[in-house]
Short mmCIF file of C-alpha atoms and ligand atoms in Angstrom, two decimals:
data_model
loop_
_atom_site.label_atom_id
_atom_site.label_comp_id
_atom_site.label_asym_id
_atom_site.label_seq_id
_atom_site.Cartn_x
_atom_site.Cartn_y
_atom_site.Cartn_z
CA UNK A 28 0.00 0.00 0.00
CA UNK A 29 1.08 3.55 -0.97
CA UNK A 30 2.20 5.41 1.96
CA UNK A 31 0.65 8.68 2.17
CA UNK A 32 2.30 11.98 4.18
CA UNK A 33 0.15 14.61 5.33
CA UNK A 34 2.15 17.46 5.81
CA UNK A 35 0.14 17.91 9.50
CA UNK A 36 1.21 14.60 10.17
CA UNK A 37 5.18 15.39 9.63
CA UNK A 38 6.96 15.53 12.65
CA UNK A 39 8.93 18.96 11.54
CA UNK A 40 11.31 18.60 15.02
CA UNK A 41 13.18 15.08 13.44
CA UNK A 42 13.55 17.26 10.06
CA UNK A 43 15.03 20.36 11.90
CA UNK A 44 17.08 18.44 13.89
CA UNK A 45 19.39 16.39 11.79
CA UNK A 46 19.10 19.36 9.11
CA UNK A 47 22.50 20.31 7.83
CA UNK A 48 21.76 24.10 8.01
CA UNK A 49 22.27 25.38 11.88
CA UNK A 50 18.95 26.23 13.20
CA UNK A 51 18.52 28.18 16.55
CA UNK A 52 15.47 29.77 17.94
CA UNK A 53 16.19 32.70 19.95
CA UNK A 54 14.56 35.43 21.71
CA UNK A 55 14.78 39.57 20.74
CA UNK A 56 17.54 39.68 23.52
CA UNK A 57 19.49 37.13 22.09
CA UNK A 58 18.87 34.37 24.36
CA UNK A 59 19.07 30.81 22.88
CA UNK A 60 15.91 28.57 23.37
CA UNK A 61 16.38 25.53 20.92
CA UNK A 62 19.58 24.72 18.38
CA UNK A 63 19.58 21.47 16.41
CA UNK A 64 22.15 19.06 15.81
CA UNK A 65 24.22 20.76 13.08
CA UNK A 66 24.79 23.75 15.59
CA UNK A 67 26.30 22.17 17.40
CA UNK A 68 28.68 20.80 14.90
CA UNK A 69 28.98 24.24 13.45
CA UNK A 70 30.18 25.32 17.37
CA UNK A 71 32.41 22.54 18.34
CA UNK A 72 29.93 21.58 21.05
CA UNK A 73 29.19 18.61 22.25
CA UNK A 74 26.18 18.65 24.70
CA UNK A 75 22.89 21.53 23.49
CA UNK A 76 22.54 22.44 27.88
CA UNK A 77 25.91 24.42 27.00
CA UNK A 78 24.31 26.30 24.71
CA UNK A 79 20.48 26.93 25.58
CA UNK A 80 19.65 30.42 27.14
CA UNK A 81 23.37 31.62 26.37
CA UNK A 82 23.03 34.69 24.35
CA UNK A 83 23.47 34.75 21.38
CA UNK A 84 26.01 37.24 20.73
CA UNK A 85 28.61 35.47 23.20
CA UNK A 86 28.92 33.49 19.71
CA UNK A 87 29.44 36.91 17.75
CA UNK A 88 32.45 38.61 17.37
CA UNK A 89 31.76 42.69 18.61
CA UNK A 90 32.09 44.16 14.95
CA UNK A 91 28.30 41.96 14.11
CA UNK A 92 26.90 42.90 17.50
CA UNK A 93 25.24 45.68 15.79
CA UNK A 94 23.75 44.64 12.75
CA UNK A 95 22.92 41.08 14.54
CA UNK A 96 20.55 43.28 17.17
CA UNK A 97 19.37 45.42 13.64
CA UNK A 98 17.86 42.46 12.07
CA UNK A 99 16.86 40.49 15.22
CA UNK A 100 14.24 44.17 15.74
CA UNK A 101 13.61 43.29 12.13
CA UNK A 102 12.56 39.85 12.45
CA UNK A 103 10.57 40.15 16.35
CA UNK A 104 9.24 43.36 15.90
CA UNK A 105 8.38 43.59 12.02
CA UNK A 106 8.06 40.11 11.41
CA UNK A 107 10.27 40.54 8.25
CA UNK A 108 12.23 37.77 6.52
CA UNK A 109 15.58 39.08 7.05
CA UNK A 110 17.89 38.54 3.86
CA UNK A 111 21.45 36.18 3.79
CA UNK A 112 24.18 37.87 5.16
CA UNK A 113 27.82 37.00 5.49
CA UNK A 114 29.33 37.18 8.77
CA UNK A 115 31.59 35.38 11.73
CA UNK A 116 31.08 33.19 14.38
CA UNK A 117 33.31 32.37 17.33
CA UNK A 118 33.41 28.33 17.76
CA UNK A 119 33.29 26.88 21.18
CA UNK A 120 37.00 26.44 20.87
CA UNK A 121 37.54 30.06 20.52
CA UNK A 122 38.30 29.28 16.67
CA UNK A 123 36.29 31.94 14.18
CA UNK A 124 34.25 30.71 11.45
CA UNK A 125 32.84 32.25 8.19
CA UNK A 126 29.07 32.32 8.15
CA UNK A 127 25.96 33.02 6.16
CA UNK A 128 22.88 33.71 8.29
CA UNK A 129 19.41 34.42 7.38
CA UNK A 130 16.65 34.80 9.71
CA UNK A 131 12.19 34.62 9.87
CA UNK A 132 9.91 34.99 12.73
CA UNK A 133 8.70 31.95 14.58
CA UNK A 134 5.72 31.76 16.43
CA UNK A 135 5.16 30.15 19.86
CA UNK A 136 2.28 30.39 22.18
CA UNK A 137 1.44 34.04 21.11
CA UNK A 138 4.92 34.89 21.04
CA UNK A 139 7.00 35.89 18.48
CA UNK A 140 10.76 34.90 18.61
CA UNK A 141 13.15 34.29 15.83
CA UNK A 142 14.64 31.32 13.56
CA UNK A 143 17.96 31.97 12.85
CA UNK A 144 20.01 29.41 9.65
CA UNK A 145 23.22 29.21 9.50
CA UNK A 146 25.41 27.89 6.78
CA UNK A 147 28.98 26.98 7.00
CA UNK A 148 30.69 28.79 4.36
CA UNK A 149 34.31 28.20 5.59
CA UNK A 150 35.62 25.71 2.54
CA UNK A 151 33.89 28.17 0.14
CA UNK A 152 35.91 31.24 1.14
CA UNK A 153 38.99 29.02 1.32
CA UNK A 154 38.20 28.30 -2.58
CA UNK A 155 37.51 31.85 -3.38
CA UNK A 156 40.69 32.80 -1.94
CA UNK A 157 42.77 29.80 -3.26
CA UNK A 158 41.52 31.47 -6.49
CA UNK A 159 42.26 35.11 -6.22
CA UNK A 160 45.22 34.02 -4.74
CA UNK A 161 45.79 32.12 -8.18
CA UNK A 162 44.49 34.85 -10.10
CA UNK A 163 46.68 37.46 -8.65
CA UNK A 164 49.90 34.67 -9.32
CA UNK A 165 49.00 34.75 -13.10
CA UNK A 166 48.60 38.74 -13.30
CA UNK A 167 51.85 39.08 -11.55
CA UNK A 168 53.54 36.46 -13.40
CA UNK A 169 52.06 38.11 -16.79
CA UNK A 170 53.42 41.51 -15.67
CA UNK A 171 56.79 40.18 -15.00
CA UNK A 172 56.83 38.42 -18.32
CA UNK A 173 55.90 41.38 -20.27
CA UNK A 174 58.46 43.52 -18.44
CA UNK A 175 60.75 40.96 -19.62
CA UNK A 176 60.17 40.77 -23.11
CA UNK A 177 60.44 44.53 -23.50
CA UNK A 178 63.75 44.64 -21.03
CA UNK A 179 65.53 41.85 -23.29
CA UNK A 180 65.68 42.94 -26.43
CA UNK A 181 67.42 46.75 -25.87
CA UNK A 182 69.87 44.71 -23.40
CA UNK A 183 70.77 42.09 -25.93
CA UNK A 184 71.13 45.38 -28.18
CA UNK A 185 73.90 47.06 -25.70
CA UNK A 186 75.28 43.55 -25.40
CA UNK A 187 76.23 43.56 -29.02
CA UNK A 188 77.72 47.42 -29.31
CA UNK A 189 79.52 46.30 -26.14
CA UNK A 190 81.15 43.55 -28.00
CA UNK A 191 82.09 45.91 -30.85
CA UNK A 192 83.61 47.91 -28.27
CA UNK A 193 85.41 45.72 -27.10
CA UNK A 194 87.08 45.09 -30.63
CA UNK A 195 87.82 48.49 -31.05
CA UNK A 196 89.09 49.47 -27.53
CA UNK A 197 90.52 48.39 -24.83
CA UNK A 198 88.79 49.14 -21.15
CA UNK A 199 89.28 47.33 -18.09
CA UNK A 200 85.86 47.91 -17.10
CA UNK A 201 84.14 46.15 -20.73
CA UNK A 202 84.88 42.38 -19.35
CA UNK A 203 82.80 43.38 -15.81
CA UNK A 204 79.69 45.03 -18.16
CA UNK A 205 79.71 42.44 -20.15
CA UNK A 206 79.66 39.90 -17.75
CA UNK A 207 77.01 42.42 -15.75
CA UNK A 208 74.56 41.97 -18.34
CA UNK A 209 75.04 38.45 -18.94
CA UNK A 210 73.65 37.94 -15.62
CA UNK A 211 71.08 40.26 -15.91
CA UNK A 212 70.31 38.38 -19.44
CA UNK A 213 70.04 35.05 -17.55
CA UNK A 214 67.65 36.07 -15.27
CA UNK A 215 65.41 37.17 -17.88
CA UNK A 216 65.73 34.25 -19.45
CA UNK A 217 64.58 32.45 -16.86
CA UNK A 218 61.90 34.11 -15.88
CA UNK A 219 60.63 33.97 -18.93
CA UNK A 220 61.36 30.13 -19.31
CA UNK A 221 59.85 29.74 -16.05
CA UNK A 222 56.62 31.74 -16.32
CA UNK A 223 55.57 30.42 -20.22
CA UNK A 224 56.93 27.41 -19.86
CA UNK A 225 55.29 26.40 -23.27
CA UNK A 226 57.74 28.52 -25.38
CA UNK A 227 60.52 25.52 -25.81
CA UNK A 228 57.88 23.37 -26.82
CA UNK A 229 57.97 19.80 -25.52
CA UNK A 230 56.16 16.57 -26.79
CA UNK A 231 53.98 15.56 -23.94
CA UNK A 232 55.12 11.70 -22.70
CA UNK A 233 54.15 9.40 -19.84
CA UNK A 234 56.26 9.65 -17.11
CA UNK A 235 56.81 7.71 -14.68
CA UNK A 236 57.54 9.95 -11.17
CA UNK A 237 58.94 7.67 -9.03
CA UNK A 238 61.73 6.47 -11.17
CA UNK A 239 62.96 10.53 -12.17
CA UNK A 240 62.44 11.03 -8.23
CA UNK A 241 64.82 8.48 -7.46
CA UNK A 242 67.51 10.03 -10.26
CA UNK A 243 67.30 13.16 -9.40
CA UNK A 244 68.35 12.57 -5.90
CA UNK A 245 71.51 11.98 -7.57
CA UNK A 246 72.40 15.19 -8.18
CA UNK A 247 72.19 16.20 -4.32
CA UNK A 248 74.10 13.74 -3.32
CA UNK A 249 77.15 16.01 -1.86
CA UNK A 250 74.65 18.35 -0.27
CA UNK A 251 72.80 15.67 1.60
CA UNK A 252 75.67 14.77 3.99
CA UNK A 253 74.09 16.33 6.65
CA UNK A 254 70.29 15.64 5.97
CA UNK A 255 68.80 12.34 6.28
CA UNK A 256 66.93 11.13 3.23
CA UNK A 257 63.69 9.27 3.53
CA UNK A 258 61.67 7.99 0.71
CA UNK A 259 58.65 6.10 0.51
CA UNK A 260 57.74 5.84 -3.17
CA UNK A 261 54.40 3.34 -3.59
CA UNK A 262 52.66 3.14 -6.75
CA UNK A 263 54.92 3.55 -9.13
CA UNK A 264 52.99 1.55 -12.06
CA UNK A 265 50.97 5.17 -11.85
CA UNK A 266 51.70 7.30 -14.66
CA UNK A 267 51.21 10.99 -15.40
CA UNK A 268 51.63 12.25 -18.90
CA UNK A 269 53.10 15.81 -19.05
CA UNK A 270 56.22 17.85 -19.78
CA UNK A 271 58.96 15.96 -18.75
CA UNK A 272 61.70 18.34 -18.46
CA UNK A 273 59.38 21.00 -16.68
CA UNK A 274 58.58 18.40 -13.95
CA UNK A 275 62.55 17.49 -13.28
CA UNK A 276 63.03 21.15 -13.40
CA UNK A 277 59.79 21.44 -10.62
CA UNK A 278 60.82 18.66 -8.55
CA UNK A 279 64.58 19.77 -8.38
CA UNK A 280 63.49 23.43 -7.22
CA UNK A 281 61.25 21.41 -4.58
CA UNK A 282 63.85 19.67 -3.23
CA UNK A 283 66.78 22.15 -3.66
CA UNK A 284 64.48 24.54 -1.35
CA UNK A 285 64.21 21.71 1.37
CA UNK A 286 67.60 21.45 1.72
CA UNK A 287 68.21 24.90 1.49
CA UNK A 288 65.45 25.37 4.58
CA UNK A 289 67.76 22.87 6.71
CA UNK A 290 70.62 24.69 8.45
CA UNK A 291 72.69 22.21 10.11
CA UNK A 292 71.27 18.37 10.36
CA UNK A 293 67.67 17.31 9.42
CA UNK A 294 65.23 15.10 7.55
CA UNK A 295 63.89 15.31 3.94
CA UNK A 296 60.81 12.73 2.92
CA UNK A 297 59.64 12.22 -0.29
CA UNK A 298 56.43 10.47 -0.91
CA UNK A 299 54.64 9.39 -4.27
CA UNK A 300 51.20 7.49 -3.56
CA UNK A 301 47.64 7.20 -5.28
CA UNK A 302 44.72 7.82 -3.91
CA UNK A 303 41.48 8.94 -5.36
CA UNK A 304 42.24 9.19 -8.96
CA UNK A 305 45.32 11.49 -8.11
CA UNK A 306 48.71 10.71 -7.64
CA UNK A 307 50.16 12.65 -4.45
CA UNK A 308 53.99 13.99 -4.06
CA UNK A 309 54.93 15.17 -0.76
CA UNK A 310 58.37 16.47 -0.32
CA UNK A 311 58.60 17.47 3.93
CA UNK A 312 61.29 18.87 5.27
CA UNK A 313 62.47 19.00 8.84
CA UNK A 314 63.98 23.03 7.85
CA UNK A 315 63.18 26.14 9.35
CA UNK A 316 59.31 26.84 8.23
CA UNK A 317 57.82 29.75 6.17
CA UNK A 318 55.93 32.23 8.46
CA UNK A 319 51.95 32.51 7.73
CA UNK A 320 51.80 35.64 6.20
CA UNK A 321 54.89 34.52 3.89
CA UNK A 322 52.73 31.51 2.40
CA UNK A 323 50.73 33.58 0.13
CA UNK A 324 53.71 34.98 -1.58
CA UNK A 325 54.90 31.28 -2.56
CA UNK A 326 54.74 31.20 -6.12
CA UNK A 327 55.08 35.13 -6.86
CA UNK A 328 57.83 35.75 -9.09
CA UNK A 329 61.17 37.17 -7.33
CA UNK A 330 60.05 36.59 -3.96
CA UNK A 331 62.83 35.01 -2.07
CA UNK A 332 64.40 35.67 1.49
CA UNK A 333 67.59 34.34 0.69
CA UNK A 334 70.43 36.49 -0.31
CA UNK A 335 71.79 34.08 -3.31
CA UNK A 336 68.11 33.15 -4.39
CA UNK A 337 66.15 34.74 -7.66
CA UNK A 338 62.60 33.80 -6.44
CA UNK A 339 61.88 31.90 -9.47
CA UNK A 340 61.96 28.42 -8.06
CA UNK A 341 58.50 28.24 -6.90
CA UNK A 342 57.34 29.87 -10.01
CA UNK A 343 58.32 27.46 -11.92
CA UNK A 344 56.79 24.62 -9.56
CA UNK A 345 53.20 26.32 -9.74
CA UNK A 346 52.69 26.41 -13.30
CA UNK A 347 53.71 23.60 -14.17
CA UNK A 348 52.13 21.93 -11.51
CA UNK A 349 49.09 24.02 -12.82
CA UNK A 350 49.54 24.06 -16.17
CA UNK A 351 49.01 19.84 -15.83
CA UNK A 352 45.88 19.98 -13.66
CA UNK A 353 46.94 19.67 -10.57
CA UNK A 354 46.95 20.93 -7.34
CA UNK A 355 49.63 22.52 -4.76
CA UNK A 356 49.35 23.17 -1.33
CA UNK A 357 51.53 24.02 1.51
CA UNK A 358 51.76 23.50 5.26
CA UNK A 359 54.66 24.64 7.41
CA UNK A 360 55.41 25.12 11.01
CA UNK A 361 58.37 28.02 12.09
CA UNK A 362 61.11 26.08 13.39
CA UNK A 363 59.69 22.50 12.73
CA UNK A 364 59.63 22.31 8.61
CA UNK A 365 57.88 22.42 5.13
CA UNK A 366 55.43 19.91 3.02
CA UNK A 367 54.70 20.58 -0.33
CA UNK A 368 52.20 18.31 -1.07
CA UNK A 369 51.21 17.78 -5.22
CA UNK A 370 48.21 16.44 -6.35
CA UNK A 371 48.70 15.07 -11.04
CA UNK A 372 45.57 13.87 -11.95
CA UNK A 373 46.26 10.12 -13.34
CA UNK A 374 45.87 9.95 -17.51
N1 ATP B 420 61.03 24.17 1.94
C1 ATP B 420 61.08 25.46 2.29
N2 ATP B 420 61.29 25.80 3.59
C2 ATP B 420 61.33 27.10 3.97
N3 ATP B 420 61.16 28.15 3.14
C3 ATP B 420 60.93 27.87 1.84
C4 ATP B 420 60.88 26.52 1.35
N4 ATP B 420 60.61 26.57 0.03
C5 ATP B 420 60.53 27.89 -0.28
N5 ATP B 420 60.72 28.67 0.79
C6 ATP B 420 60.68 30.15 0.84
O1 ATP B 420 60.11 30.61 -0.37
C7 ATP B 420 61.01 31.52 -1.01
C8 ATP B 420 60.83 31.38 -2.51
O2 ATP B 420 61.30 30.12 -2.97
P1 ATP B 420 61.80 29.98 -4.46
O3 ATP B 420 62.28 28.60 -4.68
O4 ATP B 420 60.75 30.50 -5.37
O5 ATP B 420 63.01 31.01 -4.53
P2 ATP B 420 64.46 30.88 -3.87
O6 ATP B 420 64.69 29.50 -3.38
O7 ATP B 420 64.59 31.98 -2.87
O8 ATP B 420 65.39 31.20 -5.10
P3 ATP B 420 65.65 30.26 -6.39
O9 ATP B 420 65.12 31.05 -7.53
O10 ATP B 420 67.10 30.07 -6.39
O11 ATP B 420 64.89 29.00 -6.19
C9 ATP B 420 62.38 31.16 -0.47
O12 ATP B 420 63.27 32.25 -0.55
C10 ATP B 420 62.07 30.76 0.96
O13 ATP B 420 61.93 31.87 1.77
MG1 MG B 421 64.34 27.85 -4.65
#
């Protein structure tokens, strides 16, 4: 027999309650009379008695006390549906939150209080800012390029007349210009090999990661007498296809930086796993850590804080790491070390 559902019948409380929106009830003052399961998710709380007839704006940081109290009036005194707004909340753990509220009157025994929904938008603004933060890499790196381009060509021009100089005259200061610019000419170079990494075009090939991991190693050889080498390399019948010489190029910058970031003795680790239709690199190091607000400039050209270094290492990494599909991120500790960790999608 069909099963028929009056909506009088529904039992609303067992839909609000495992709802994934946050749904409180509170009063005009701000005191809390009911929240449902998700709210107390959203708080980092375990038990609802540590939250019923708190107020309200304990949960609010002071800049949203006003406008909070604005549209509570709204809702309790004007009965209005009061649109979605974006705000904070303060967990139970003291840990902030981004938010999206909206809120409609709710009637109880001739009263009128308010229902309050919350979303948690926190992975959504951590998108949106891993793409401006993208966004802003390209424009910079697009800049720089341009700048490049235009810089090149008049110093390959003085480069020449500097040569003819040189056959003409003699100057003990020629051999130091000339050797000037050639550095100056090399950096261009690469910066422009790292940030259009398309211009030597390059057949694209399978390649098998854990095998060029293992050769490049090779090459640090000497400067790993002080730093202990771990690798765990699983999966290696995984294959990406891409650029070849851009990802030896990307990995050695990786792992030239973690043992750059290790001043006397430590630990580098190298993983290569699949998982999900990805294959993941990590390269950790046990070094000494990138500050916070240093993160977001990974990646910009010329940012470096070492006095030998260009800043074009990381460049490099993120597009091509980009420019195949895949994924970067970074996590780092002052004074404890570094992972880079690489998501390729599989081909
Ligand atoms: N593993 C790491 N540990 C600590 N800091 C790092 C690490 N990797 C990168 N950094 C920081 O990021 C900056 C930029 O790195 P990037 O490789 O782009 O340039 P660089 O190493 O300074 O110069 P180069 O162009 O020679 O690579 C570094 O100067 C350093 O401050
Ligand atoms: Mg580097």
């Amino acid at each position: 027999m069909e099963l028929k559902i009056d909506s009088k019948d529904i039992d609303f409380h067992q839909l609000i309650e495992y709802s994934l929106n946050s749904i409180w009830i509170v009063e005009q003052e701000g005191n809390i009379r009911y929240c449902n399961k998700a709210c107390l998710k959203l708080l980092n709380i375990t038990s609802s008695k540590d939250i019923l007839y708190q107020n309200l704006y304990s949960f609010l940081p002071p800049d949203f006390h006003a406008v909070s109290k604005e549209r509570l009036k709204r809702v309790i005194e004007k009965q209005e549906i009061v649109e979605l707004l974006e705000q904070e909340m303060i967990r139970g753990d003291g840990e902030i939150v981004d938010i999206e509220v909206m809120a409609a009157p709710f009637y109880l025994e001739g009263k009128v209080l308010a229902q309050v929904i919350i979303q948690d938008i926190t992975q959504r603004k951590m998108a949106e800012k891993l793409l401006t933060d993208r966004e802003k890499l390209v424009s910079i790196g697009q800049i720089a390029t341009g700048i490049a381009h235009e810089v090149k060509n008049p110093l390959t021009a003085v480069k020449g007349f500097l040569q003819l100089l040189k056959e003409s005259k003699f100057h003990p200061y020629l051999d130091m210009m000339e050797s000037e610019l050639e550095k100056a000419l090399a950096t261009l170079q690469n910066l422009l090999q790292v940030s259009k990494p398309d211009l030597h075009e390059e057949s694209l090939v399978p390649i098998d990661l854990c095998q060029e991991l293992e050769s490049l190693l090779f090459l640090f050889q000497e400067r790993l007498y002080n730093v202990k080498l771990e690798m765990d390399l699983r999966d290696s019948e995984r294959k990406i296809i891409g650029k070849r010489n851009l990802f030896l190029k990307a990995f050695f910058n990786l792992i030239k930086n973690a043992i750059e970031a290790i001043q006397d003795t430590g630990k580098i680790k190298i993983e290569h796993y699949y998982q999900n239709e990805w294959i993941h690199i990590k390269v950790s190091d046990t070094g000494v850590g990138i500050p916070e607000d240093k993160v977001k400039m990974l990646g910009t050209p010329f940012f470096s804080t070492k006095s030998e270094g260009t800043g074009l290492g990381l460049t490099q990494v993120f597009t091509t790491i980009h420019k195949h599909g895949g994924n970067i991120s970074v996590h780092s500790t002052i004074g404890k070390g570094t992972t880079f960790h690489i998501q390729l999608p599989v081909r």
